[in-house]
Each structure stands twice: as C-alpha cells, then as structure tokens.
Amino acid sequence: MDSSFYLIQLLNGIQYGFLLFLVASGLTLIFGIMGIINLAHGSFYMIGSYLAFWFTSLTDNFLYGILLAIPVTLVVGYAVERLAISYLYQRDHLYQVLLTYALILIFNELQRMLWGSDVHSVAVPQAFSGSVQLTENQAYPVYRLLISASCIVIALAMYWVIQKTRLGMTIRAGASNREMVQSLGINVNRLFAVVFSLGVTLAALAGMLAAPVNTVYPGIGDGVLIISFVVVVIGGIGSIKGAFIGAMLIGLADTFGKVLLPEMASMVVYALMALVLFWRPQGLFGKG
Amino acid sequence: MYTLTRPILIFLCLGVAALVLFPLVGSEFYVGLLIRIMILSIFAISLDLLIGYTGLISFGHAAFFGIGGYTLAIFFQDADSINFWIALVLVLSCSALVALLVGWISIRASGVYFIMLTLAFAQMFYYFFFESPDFGGDDGIFLFSKPEILIGSTSLIDLEDEHNFYYFVLAWMVAVYLILSMILKAPFGHVIVAIKANESRVRALGYPVQRYKLVSFVIAGTLAGIAGFLEAAHTGYVTPAYLGWHESGIVMVIVILGGMGTLFGPILGAFVIVLLQDFLPNFTEHWQLLMGGIIIAVVLFLPKGIAGLLYRLSNRLFTSKEYADVSQNSGDTPATVDVREQSL
C-alpha cells in the first residue's frame, strides 16, 4: 500500500466521478429546468453503451461508433419527450415516476429484443490501449485517462453552451422562471424537447465512454440511475456545480470505500448522502 | 376524506366474497398467486397511507417489507417451530423501530429530497443484508417451518396447509384495510389528509405537523413489515431483493395505478399488476413491452388510476348527473380531492 497505489485509486475515483457527473448533469438539467423526475435516465446510459457496442462492431472503429451513436440518442431522446413526457408537465411528479418507470420496462425489453441477454465487451480503441508507467510495477491505462479528459472537454463545452450561447441563456431563464420565458415568446415546448434530448444524451455519452472499461450487459443502467440520483440530491437539485461536486464526492467515496472498508463498501455512498442531507436537507448547492 | 359510494361498497363486498369462495373452485397455482397478490395489497395499502393521504412520497418503502421478512428469518432461521405470537411481536416492534428511525431523519426533508432520503435508507439496508454473511448475504435465508398459532397448547389453524394460509392472509388484508379506514376516520386521519392538502395551514392551526407525519410513517412502515413477514412465511425464504429499489418502485406503481388516496385502489392495482405479470407472458416473450405500454396508457388516459375509473363508471351508472360532473371536471387532481367534494 504505497503512495502510487493511492494515486491509482485517486485517478479511478476521479474518472468514476467524471462519468457520474455526465449522467448526473443530464439528470439535474432535466429536473431543474423541466421539473421532470426521469427514472428512465439510466436506460439512456444503457442505450449509449449498447449503441457504442453495436456501431463499434459494425464499423470496427470505436470513434465512428460513438459519432454514429450520439445522433441516434439525440433523436431517441427527442422522440421520447414529444411522444410521452410532454403530456406530463402539468401533472403530479408521481405520474412522471410511473410513466418513466414504464419507459424503463420498454427500453429493457427493446434491448433484449435487439441485442439479447448476453454480456458484451467493447475493445479499447487501439491508439489508447497502452498504459502509463507510474512506478516499476504500477501502471495506469491510458484509456481511463482519456475518459477523464473527454469528460472535462464535455463539461467545458456544456459550461460554454449554458453560459455563453443563446440556447444556454434560454435554458437558464427557463430554469428560473418558466412562465416568464414563455410569455417572452420563446417556444418552451421546443426548448424542453431540446433540453431533454441533450440531457439524456449526456447519460448516453457516459455509457458510451464507459463501455470499453465496463462490460455491456442488461440492466447496466439501473445501478447508474440510483447512484446519479444520489449525486444530484447531494449536490442540490438543478445545480450543475452541485452535480460536479456531488459526483466527485461519490466517485471518491465509492472507490476508497471499496479499498478501505470492503465489507460495507456499497453502503458508504448512501451513508454519505444521508449524512449530507441530515446536515443540509436541500443538498450542498440547493436553493431553499 | 373519500367516501365509499354504495356501488363501490357493493363491488368491494362482492370482491371479498369472491376471494372467500375462490379456493373452493380455483387451482392450487392460483391460490398461491392470490396469496402473493393479497400480501402485495397489504404492502401497497400501507404505502398509500403515505403517498395518498399524508403526501409523503416514500421511494424506500420496501425497506420495511424487507425488515419484516428478515426479522422473522433472523430470529427463527434455526428454529424447529415458529411461535406466531412471538414472531408477530418481534416483527411489529422491529419494523416500527426502524420506521421510527428512518422517518425521524427523513421527514426533516421534503419533496424530492424526502423521496431520495427514503431511497437512500432502503439502499443502505439492501446492501447491509446483501453484504453481511451473518444474515445470508445475497443468497438470503431459508425458513423451514410455517408459524404456528398457538392458544395455550392447541394450534388454532394449520398454516402448512395452503388453503388455511390463504384465509389467514385474506383476514390480514381485510383487517389492515379496516384498521386503516378507522385510523383515517379518526381525528388523526383528518389531520394527515389536511397536511397533504396544505401543510403550512395545518401548522398555523397549531398542530405538530412533523409528529403527525412521523406517526403516519411509523404506521405505514409497521404494516409493510407485516406484509414482509407474511411473504417470508409464505415463500419460506427472504432475499435482499425484498428491500431493493425495484420492489419499492413496483409497489409505488401499484399504488398509483390502482388509485392513490383510496384504500381499495392499491388492492385493485396489486391484482392488475400481478395478474398481468402472470398473464402477458402467455402471449409473447416480450411481455414487458406490453406491460410498459399498459402503464403508459393508464398514466395518459386514467389520471386517477383504476379506482378513479371505477368511480367514474359507478357515477355514470348509478347516480345523478350532478355527481358525474364532479368526477369529470378536475382533470389532474388525485382521487381524494374530487371524492372529498362528493362527501361534503
């Protein structure tokens, strides 16, 4: 147990945190702006993973696989919002829970029909299959570093879109006062569809990036869904900054929990969440 | 409060009568399935007390279902016989105690945070049982005998017999229903319904809102514990899946689908969901697709669940036009609201 061992765990924790951040930022965006509790968010993570697997095996190239998978998820997200979610904005949260629960069933079954129940693996792209030598006998895979790097790029792009573009301006305005935005002549329906589509694509992107590291299997989205809800709640619902801090906390707590307290590792993150909410019932960056 | 209109009351009595008579004609398989449904009904009614009446949306209700089952399993895993009364006292006190602890912390939060806190606690219990070798780990614990209901030293009813177990569970379901409707008719019930409608106003009237919520949470948790106890006694094993979020999710679906805020709605929901789960695979291997479609259809077209549909049907068939109008106008409000208007 020397320092390089802890360095590797630290890197793993950060990388996991970044992936969680992608999923959770999508979730928090959708909840914060549209007020929709999207239980099917994990399904989009799964869809991302499977599409990455599918297109990669079709094209023999992971990069092309991802480039093909992104527009497909955007379209699927847009369609789901228009066909199902859009009917629920005026309804109680409970009905959104029920409807998105039904969506989970449907997506799981579609996944079984299209790709079967086998476990698949996606090869790490050739160019990034090497590893960085840390000490004589400790190395760190380049691809995991690449995941963190791509997440940073995506996070910066997201920051830029939300803070600097017109779309981002309407999104921020929509988050703070929906009716006002509508009365200023913005097509809120289209805005919502776009936000939903972008939000679930963030989850799918995380699924795609994670595919070569984890295997691709049925039900892969379930665990991700719950843990990303935990992240969002710790950070404060609707806050992207909160989602980032929450994701890093959970990523590190989970990774180090597995190392230091192996017999109760899975409880650590939930205990952390209960602790945070006990101290601040509205999450770290939540409003009121 | 909702009132049972006479047609609905007759419908429910007929339903209970049918359940009483069913084992005389039905096959063993369906007797077993109905036991499962009735246990799930108890579980769902207990959640309805939180979701439909108190306005506390618990996404971790399976924790108490699981605690009920595990209490039985842990205390009696090596026992040759299970004394029902001792088991019942243990189950009631353990699930009430856990509900008190979880509730005390969770009701500090509200809205989505409450949903997530209850989920977090359920997941903690799930992983606790999943990862502890002393309590069976992910294999769970097997039980080798059914509880014996002894009065003095004579056995009141032999639960090894499936039919007897069926009537035992049916009696529990009716009892839980009656207990809850009594609680809801009492002043306590009126206060928790008022909390759901307008919490700050109830607080302004001087009621200790948090304490009422906590009591409601403990009652619901204890009843869920009974359901878990019955399930464990029926199947003869408990696994961590009892406490998983899927279980919490499905019971929530049952309550909403059946119609929250009516005690009989969740029972109908349990019947519909389990029977669909049993029935749909006959048609297609991809039955979950149909199941998802049906749930979506209910959400979009039956905003008040199956109970709401029943009210609408019975109003149209049996009552004056005035009542029928009431049930149709208020589009998205839960069943309690428009039914309350009727009783005024």
XYZ file of C-alpha atoms in Angstrom, chain B:
344
model
C -61.726 12.012 3.089
C -63.192 9.918 0.377
C -66.453 8.151 0.964
C -67.253 4.764 -0.403
C -70.280 5.194 -2.598
C -72.751 2.387 -2.333
C -71.945 0.799 -5.723
C -68.240 0.723 -4.843
C -69.001 -0.746 -1.433
C -71.094 -3.465 -3.047
C -68.311 -4.086 -5.556
C -65.794 -4.491 -2.727
C -68.041 -6.832 -0.747
C -68.562 -8.935 -3.861
C -64.803 -8.963 -4.352
C -64.182 -10.203 -0.814
C -66.906 -12.810 -1.225
C -65.295 -13.992 -4.433
C -61.940 -14.219 -2.641
C -63.539 -16.254 0.170
C -65.086 -18.678 -2.292
C -62.162 -18.907 -4.691
C -60.158 -21.738 -3.042
C -63.217 -23.988 -3.313
C -63.021 -23.893 -7.098
C -59.625 -22.471 -8.031
C -56.439 -24.405 -8.765
C -53.528 -24.605 -6.308
C -51.479 -22.363 -8.561
C -53.954 -19.525 -8.441
C -54.456 -19.917 -4.700
C -50.706 -19.354 -4.342
C -50.825 -16.424 -6.751
C -53.715 -14.815 -4.870
C -51.811 -15.152 -1.597
C -48.982 -13.217 -3.230
C -51.410 -10.609 -4.533
C -53.073 -10.133 -1.158
C -49.718 -9.764 0.601
C -48.704 -7.212 -2.007
C -52.055 -5.474 -1.403
C -51.282 -5.049 2.292
C -47.877 -3.655 1.343
C -49.463 -1.284 -1.181
C -52.208 -0.043 1.175
C -49.554 0.792 3.738
C -47.706 2.879 1.154
C -50.971 4.541 0.162
C -51.263 5.887 3.711
C -48.036 7.801 2.988
C -48.422 8.731 -0.676
C -52.163 9.125 -0.971
C -53.076 10.521 2.435
C -50.097 12.109 4.158
C -48.427 13.323 0.970
C -45.102 11.699 1.838
C -43.709 10.067 -1.302
C -41.551 7.271 0.028
C -39.325 5.590 -2.536
C -37.883 3.252 0.083
C -40.937 1.524 1.408
C -39.535 -1.894 0.532
C -37.078 -1.424 3.401
C -39.839 -2.147 5.907
C -41.214 -5.015 3.851
C -37.733 -6.478 3.950
C -37.191 -5.741 7.637
C -40.438 -7.600 8.412
C -39.291 -10.633 6.440
C -35.740 -10.554 7.782
C -36.919 -10.216 11.385
C -38.799 -13.488 11.042
C -35.925 -15.147 9.209
C -33.136 -13.999 11.518
C -34.848 -14.899 14.772
C -36.184 -18.231 13.567
C -33.688 -19.457 10.983
C -32.572 -22.415 13.088
C -35.810 -22.927 14.988
C -37.855 -26.092 14.544
C -41.082 -24.265 15.085
C -42.120 -20.654 14.913
C -44.447 -19.298 17.566
C -46.670 -16.895 15.671
C -47.333 -14.571 18.591
C -43.668 -14.139 19.444
C -42.832 -13.681 15.774
C -45.577 -11.110 15.358
C -44.417 -9.076 18.345
C -40.832 -9.173 17.091
C -41.813 -8.172 13.559
C -44.067 -5.355 14.722
C -41.514 -3.914 17.097
C -38.544 -4.211 14.717
C -40.288 -2.659 11.744
C -41.832 0.074 13.885
C -38.453 0.841 15.425
C -36.693 1.030 12.054
C -39.537 3.135 10.637
C -39.237 5.475 13.605
C -35.517 5.926 12.997
C -35.755 6.322 9.204
C -38.832 8.518 9.483
C -37.337 10.761 12.136
C -34.438 11.608 9.848
C -36.334 11.619 6.545
C -39.263 13.881 7.402
C -36.824 16.706 8.022
C -36.567 16.893 4.250
C -39.434 17.446 1.880
C -40.348 16.955 -1.757
C -37.792 15.251 -3.926
C -35.287 15.212 -1.071
C -37.661 13.118 1.000
C -38.038 10.711 -1.930
C -34.277 10.380 -2.200
C -33.621 10.065 1.541
C -36.069 7.199 1.876
C -34.469 5.599 -1.165
C -31.030 6.034 0.371
C -32.069 4.327 3.587
C -33.660 1.440 1.711
C -30.490 1.008 -0.339
C -28.388 1.038 2.842
C -30.470 -1.760 4.322
C -30.363 -3.587 0.992
C -26.573 -3.541 0.872
C -26.344 -4.294 4.585
C -28.188 -7.587 4.099
C -26.604 -8.179 0.689
C -23.088 -7.968 2.048
C -23.395 -9.456 5.530
C -22.522 -13.153 5.654
C -24.249 -13.498 9.041
C -27.612 -12.738 7.525
C -27.331 -14.926 4.456
C -25.676 -12.395 2.113
C -27.110 -12.345 -1.391
C -28.467 -15.894 -1.041
C -30.885 -14.845 1.652
C -32.167 -17.032 4.476
C -34.407 -20.071 4.279
C -37.116 -20.880 6.785
C -38.086 -24.482 7.325
C -41.418 -24.179 9.051
C -44.529 -22.064 8.980
C -45.591 -20.064 12.028
C -47.821 -21.940 14.473
C -50.672 -20.023 16.006
C -50.956 -21.497 19.470
C -53.590 -20.705 22.029
C -52.482 -22.471 25.156
C -51.037 -25.549 23.543
C -53.650 -26.163 20.874
C -52.993 -24.974 17.376
C -55.644 -22.571 16.133
C -55.056 -23.049 12.435
C -52.564 -25.162 10.500
C -50.669 -22.781 8.226
C -48.764 -25.573 6.496
C -51.966 -26.037 4.549
C -52.009 -23.605 1.614
C -55.758 -23.014 1.841
C -55.533 -22.146 5.507
C -52.681 -19.782 4.732
C -54.847 -18.214 2.047
C -57.636 -17.415 4.515
C -55.065 -16.254 7.058
C -53.692 -13.700 4.578
C -57.168 -12.705 3.424
C -58.092 -11.997 7.044
C -54.956 -9.859 7.411
C -55.783 -7.923 4.275
C -59.327 -7.171 5.406
C -58.098 -6.328 8.896
C -55.434 -3.942 7.646
C -57.992 -2.295 5.383
C -60.441 -1.847 8.251
C -57.776 -0.630 10.676
C -56.575 1.974 8.213
C -60.062 3.171 7.367
C -60.719 3.551 11.093
C -57.480 5.486 11.517
C -58.455 7.707 8.613
C -61.905 8.370 10.013
C -60.430 9.337 13.371
C -59.246 12.927 14.007
C -55.706 11.741 13.295
C -56.725 10.790 9.761
C -58.291 14.159 9.119
C -55.140 15.910 10.250
C -52.831 13.924 7.959
C -55.136 14.465 4.980
C -55.095 18.160 5.815
C -51.291 18.059 5.940
C -51.261 16.706 2.408
C -53.645 19.410 1.235
C -51.953 22.362 2.921
C -49.137 21.737 5.336
C -48.452 25.305 6.404
C -52.084 25.959 7.186
C -52.218 22.902 9.437
C -49.065 24.109 11.148
C -50.603 27.525 11.589
C -53.587 25.884 13.272
C -51.159 24.678 15.906
C -50.803 21.027 15.019
C -47.361 19.448 15.460
C -47.116 18.553 11.753
C -43.813 16.719 11.939
C -45.068 14.461 14.717
C -48.184 13.571 12.736
C -46.072 12.776 9.690
C -43.772 10.623 11.782
C -46.646 8.659 13.303
C -48.096 8.102 9.846
C -44.680 6.952 8.625
C -44.327 4.514 11.517
C -47.824 3.074 10.995
C -47.114 2.583 7.285
C -43.714 1.030 7.978
C -45.154 -1.359 10.547
C -47.912 -2.513 8.203
C -45.353 -3.009 5.439
C -43.386 -5.071 7.951
C -46.417 -7.304 8.451
C -46.666 -7.773 4.683
C -42.998 -8.748 4.554
C -43.490 -11.133 7.451
C -46.393 -12.817 5.639
C -44.409 -13.026 2.408
C -41.436 -14.613 4.172
C -43.714 -17.057 5.989
C -45.441 -17.937 2.725
C -42.431 -18.429 0.466
C -40.144 -19.763 3.206
C -37.202 -17.534 2.336
C -36.040 -13.939 2.334
C -33.504 -12.377 -0.009
C -32.080 -8.856 -0.197
C -34.324 -8.359 -3.261
C -37.154 -7.781 -0.740
C -35.564 -4.414 0.054
C -34.366 -3.467 -3.415
C -35.473 -0.308 -5.166
C -37.277 -2.413 -7.771
C -39.604 -3.589 -5.024
C -40.134 -0.010 -3.836
C -40.741 1.001 -7.438
C -43.252 -1.693 -8.228
C -45.289 -1.050 -5.092
C -45.373 2.633 -5.927
C -46.572 1.740 -9.416
C -49.271 -0.431 -7.855
C -50.497 2.402 -5.639
C -50.578 4.994 -8.413
C -52.023 2.607 -10.973
C -54.703 1.463 -8.554
C -55.551 4.973 -7.499
C -53.889 6.637 -4.536
C -55.885 8.172 -1.788
C -58.423 5.376 -1.871
C -57.656 2.379 0.284
C -59.151 -0.107 -2.136
C -57.318 1.307 -5.174
C -53.940 -0.191 -4.236
C -55.603 -3.592 -3.770
C -57.017 -3.381 -7.292
C -53.613 -2.228 -8.510
C -51.934 -5.254 -6.947
C -54.404 -7.576 -8.638
C -53.967 -5.926 -12.016
C -50.162 -5.808 -11.923
C -49.599 -9.366 -10.690
C -52.248 -10.858 -12.947
C -50.757 -9.014 -15.929
C -47.300 -10.298 -14.960
C -48.774 -13.777 -14.898
C -50.958 -13.448 -17.965
C -48.947 -11.439 -20.509
C -46.042 -13.917 -20.896
C -48.589 -16.318 -22.432
C -48.880 -14.021 -25.419
C -45.359 -13.012 -26.067
C -41.911 -13.446 -24.704
C -41.553 -9.670 -24.834
C -44.392 -9.062 -22.411
C -42.603 -6.254 -20.565
C -43.114 -4.162 -23.668
C -46.872 -4.644 -23.309
C -46.678 -4.026 -19.581
C -44.863 -0.737 -20.171
C -47.419 0.202 -22.810
C -50.320 -0.538 -20.480
C -48.815 1.543 -17.674
C -48.261 4.451 -20.063
C -51.845 4.145 -21.294
C -53.099 4.265 -17.697
C -50.989 7.337 -16.949
C -52.213 9.157 -20.041
C -55.856 8.116 -20.088
C -56.766 7.212 -16.495
C -55.298 10.037 -14.446
C -56.870 8.790 -11.228
C -55.951 5.172 -11.682
C -58.269 2.217 -11.678
C -60.169 3.465 -8.636
C -60.881 6.715 -10.471
C -62.228 4.716 -13.401
C -64.481 2.754 -11.040
C -65.803 5.937 -9.504
C -66.498 7.365 -12.916
C -68.250 4.206 -14.090
C -70.350 3.846 -10.965
C -71.283 7.512 -11.017
C -72.355 7.286 -14.606
C -74.383 4.148 -13.976
C -75.921 4.741 -10.594
C -76.039 8.376 -9.585
C -77.472 11.641 -10.668
C -75.835 13.800 -13.306
C -74.579 16.266 -10.741
C -72.195 13.708 -9.182
C -70.998 12.513 -12.552
C -69.961 16.061 -13.414
C -67.936 16.373 -10.248
C -65.891 13.305 -11.072
C -65.119 14.501 -14.543
C -64.097 18.094 -14.197
C -60.973 18.365 -12.055
C -58.617 16.875 -14.599
C -55.399 16.115 -12.818
C -56.144 16.232 -9.138
C -55.746 12.964 -7.262
C -58.822 10.929 -6.437
C -59.058 12.219 -2.885
C -59.901 15.721 -3.949
C -62.973 15.200 -6.063
C -64.256 12.447 -3.819
C -63.938 14.752 -0.881
C -66.151 17.180 -2.726
C -68.756 14.490 -3.046
C -68.869 13.778 0.627
C -69.401 17.387 1.569
